[in-house]
CSV table of N, CA and C in Angstrom, one decimal:
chain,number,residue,atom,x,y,z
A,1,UNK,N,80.2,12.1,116.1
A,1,UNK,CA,80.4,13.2,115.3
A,1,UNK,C,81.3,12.8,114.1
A,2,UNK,N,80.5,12.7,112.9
A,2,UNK,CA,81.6,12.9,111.8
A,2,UNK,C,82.2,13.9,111.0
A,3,UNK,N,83.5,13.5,110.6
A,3,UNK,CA,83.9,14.9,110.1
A,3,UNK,C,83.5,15.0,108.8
A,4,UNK,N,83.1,16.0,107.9
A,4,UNK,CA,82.5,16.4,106.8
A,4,UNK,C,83.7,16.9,105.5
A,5,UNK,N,83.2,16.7,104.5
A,5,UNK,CA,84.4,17.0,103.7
A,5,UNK,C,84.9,18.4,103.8
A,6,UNK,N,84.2,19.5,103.8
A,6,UNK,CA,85.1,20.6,103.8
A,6,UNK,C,86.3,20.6,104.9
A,7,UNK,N,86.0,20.3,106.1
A,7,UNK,CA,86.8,20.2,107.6
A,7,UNK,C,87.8,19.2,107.1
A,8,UNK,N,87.9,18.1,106.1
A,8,UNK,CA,88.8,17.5,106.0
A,8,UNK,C,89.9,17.8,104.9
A,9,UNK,N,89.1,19.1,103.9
A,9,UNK,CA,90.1,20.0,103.2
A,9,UNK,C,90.6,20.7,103.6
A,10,UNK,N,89.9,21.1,105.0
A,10,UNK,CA,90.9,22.1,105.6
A,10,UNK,C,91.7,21.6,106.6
A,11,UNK,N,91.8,20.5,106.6
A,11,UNK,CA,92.8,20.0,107.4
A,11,UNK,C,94.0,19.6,106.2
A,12,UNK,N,93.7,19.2,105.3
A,12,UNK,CA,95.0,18.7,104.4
A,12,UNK,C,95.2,19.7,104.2
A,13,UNK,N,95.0,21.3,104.0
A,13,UNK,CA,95.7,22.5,103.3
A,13,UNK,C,96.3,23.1,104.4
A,14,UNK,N,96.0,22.6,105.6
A,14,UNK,CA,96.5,22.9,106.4
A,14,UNK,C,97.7,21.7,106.4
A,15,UNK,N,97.6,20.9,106.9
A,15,UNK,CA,99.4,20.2,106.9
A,15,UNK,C,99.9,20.8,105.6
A,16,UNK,N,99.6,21.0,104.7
A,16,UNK,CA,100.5,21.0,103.5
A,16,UNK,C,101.1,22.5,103.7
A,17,UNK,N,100.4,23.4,104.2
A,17,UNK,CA,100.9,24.4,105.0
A,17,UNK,C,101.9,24.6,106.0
A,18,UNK,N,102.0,23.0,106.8
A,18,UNK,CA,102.8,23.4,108.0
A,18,UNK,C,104.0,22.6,107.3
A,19,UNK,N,103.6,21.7,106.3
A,19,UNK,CA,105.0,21.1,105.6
A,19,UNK,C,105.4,22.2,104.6
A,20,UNK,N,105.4,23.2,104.2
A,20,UNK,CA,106.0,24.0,103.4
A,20,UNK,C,106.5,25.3,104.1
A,21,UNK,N,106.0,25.6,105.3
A,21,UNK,CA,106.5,26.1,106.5
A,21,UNK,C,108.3,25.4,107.2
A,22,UNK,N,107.7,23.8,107.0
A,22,UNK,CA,109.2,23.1,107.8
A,22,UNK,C,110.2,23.1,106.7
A,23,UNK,N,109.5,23.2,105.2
A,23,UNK,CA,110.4,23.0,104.5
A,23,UNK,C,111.1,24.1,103.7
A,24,UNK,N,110.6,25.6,104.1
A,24,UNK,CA,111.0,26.8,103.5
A,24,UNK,C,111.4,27.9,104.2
A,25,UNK,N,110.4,27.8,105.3
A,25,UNK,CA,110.7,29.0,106.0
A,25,UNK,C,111.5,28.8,107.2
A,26,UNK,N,111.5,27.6,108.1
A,26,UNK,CA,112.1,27.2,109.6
A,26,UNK,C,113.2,26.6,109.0
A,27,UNK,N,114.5,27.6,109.5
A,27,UNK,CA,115.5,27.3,109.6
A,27,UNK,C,115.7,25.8,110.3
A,28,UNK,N,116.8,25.5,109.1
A,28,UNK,CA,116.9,23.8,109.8
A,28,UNK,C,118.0,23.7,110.9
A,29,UNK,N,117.7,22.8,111.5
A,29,UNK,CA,118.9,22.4,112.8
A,29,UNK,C,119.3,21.4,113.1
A,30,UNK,N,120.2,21.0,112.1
A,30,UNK,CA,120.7,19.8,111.9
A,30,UNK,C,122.4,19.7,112.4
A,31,UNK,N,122.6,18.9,113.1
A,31,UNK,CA,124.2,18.4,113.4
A,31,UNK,C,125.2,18.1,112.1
A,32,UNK,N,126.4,18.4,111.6
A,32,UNK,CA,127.0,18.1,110.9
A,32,UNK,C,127.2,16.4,110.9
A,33,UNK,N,127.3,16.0,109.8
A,33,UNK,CA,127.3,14.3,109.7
A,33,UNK,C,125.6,13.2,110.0
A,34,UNK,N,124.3,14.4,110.1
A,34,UNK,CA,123.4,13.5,110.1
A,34,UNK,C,122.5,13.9,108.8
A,35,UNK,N,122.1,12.7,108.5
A,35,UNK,CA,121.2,13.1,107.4
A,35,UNK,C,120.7,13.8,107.0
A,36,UNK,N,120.5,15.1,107.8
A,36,UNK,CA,119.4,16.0,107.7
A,36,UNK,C,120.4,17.4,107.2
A,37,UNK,N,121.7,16.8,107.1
A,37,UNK,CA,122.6,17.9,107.2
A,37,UNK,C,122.8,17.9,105.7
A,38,UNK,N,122.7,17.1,105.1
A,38,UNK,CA,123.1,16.9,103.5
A,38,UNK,C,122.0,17.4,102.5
A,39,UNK,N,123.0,18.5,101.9
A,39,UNK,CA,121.5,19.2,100.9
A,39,UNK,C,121.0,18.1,100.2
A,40,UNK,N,121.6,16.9,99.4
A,40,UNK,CA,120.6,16.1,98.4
A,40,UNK,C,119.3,15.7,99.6
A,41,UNK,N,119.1,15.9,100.6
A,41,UNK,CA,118.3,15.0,101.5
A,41,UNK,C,116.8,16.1,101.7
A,42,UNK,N,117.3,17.4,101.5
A,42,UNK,CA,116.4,18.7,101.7
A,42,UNK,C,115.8,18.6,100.2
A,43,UNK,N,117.0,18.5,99.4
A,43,UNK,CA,116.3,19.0,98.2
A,43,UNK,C,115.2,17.7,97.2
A,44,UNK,N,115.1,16.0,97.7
A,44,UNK,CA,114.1,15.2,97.7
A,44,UNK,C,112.9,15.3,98.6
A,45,UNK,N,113.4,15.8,100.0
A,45,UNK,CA,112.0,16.4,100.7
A,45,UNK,C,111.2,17.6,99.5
A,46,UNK,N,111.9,18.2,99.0
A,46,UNK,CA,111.2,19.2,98.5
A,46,UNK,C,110.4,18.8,97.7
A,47,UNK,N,111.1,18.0,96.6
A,47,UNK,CA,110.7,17.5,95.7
A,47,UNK,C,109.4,16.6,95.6
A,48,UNK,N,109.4,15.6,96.7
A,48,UNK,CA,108.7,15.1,97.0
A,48,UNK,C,107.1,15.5,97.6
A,49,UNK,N,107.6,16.7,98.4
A,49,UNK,CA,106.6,17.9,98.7
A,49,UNK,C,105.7,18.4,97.7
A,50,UNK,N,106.1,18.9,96.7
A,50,UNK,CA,105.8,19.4,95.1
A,50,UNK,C,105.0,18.3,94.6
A,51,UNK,N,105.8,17.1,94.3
A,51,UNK,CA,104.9,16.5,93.9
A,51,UNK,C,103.3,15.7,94.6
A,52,UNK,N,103.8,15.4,96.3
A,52,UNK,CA,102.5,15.4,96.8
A,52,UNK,C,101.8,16.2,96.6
A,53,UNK,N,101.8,17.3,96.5
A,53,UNK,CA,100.9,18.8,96.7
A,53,UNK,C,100.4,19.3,95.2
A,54,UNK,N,100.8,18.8,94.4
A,54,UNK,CA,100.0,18.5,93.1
A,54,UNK,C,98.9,17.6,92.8
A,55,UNK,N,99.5,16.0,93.5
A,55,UNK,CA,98.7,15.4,93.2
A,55,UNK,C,97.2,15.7,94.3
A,56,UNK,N,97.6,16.3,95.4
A,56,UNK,CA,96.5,16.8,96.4
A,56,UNK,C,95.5,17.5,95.9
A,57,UNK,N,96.2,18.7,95.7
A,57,UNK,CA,95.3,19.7,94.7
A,57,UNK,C,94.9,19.3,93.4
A,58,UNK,N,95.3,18.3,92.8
A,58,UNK,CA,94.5,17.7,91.6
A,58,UNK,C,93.3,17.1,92.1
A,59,UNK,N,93.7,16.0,93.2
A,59,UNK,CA,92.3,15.3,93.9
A,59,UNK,C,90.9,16.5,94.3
A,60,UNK,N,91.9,17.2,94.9
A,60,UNK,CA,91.0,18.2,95.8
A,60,UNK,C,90.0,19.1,95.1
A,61,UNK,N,90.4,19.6,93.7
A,61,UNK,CA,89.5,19.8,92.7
A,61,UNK,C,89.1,19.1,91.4
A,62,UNK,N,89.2,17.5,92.0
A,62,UNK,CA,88.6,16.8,91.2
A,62,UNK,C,86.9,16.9,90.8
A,63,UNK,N,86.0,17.3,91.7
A,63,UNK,CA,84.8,18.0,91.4
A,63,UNK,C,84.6,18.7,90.2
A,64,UNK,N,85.6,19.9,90.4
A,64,UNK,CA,85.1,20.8,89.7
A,64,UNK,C,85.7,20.5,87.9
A,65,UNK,N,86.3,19.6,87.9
A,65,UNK,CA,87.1,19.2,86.4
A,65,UNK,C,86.6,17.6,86.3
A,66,UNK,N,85.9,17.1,86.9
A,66,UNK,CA,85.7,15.5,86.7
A,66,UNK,C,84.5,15.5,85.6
A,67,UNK,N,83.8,16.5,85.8
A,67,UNK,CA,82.7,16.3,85.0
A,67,UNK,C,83.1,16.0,83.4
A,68,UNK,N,84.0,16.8,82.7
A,68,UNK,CA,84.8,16.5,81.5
A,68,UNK,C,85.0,15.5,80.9
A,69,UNK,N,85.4,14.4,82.0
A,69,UNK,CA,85.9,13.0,81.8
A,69,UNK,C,84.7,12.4,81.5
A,70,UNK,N,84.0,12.7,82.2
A,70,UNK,CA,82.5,11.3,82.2
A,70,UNK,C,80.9,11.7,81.7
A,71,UNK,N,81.4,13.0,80.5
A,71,UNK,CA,80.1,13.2,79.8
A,71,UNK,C,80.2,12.4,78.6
């Protein structure tokens, strides 16, 4: 059984779902003194987040805007 491209869009909009879930809405639980405790460390996840999820959704409707390029 192979998986087909829509099933694999909806699996990336789904993680990017459950990562903007960990990263916005679930309170964090982090010990004082570990990495996870220091805002610069939250606020490059985020960052980083944003920018994967740009470049995702750029790929992901590369269909519908590619044609542009290569008439």
């Amino acid at each position: 059984m192979s998986l087909t491209t829509p099933s694999l869009i909806g699996i990336t909009l789904i993680f990017l779902a459950l990562a903007f879930r960990k990263l916005y809405l679930v309170p964090q639980a982090c010990a004082p003194g570990e990495a996870c405790a220091l805002p610069a460390t939250r606020r490059n996840q985020r960052v980083i987040f944003w920018i994967v999820s740009v470049l995702l959704i750029a790929l992901l409707t590369f269909p519908y805007y590619g044609l542009m390029f290569f008439e």
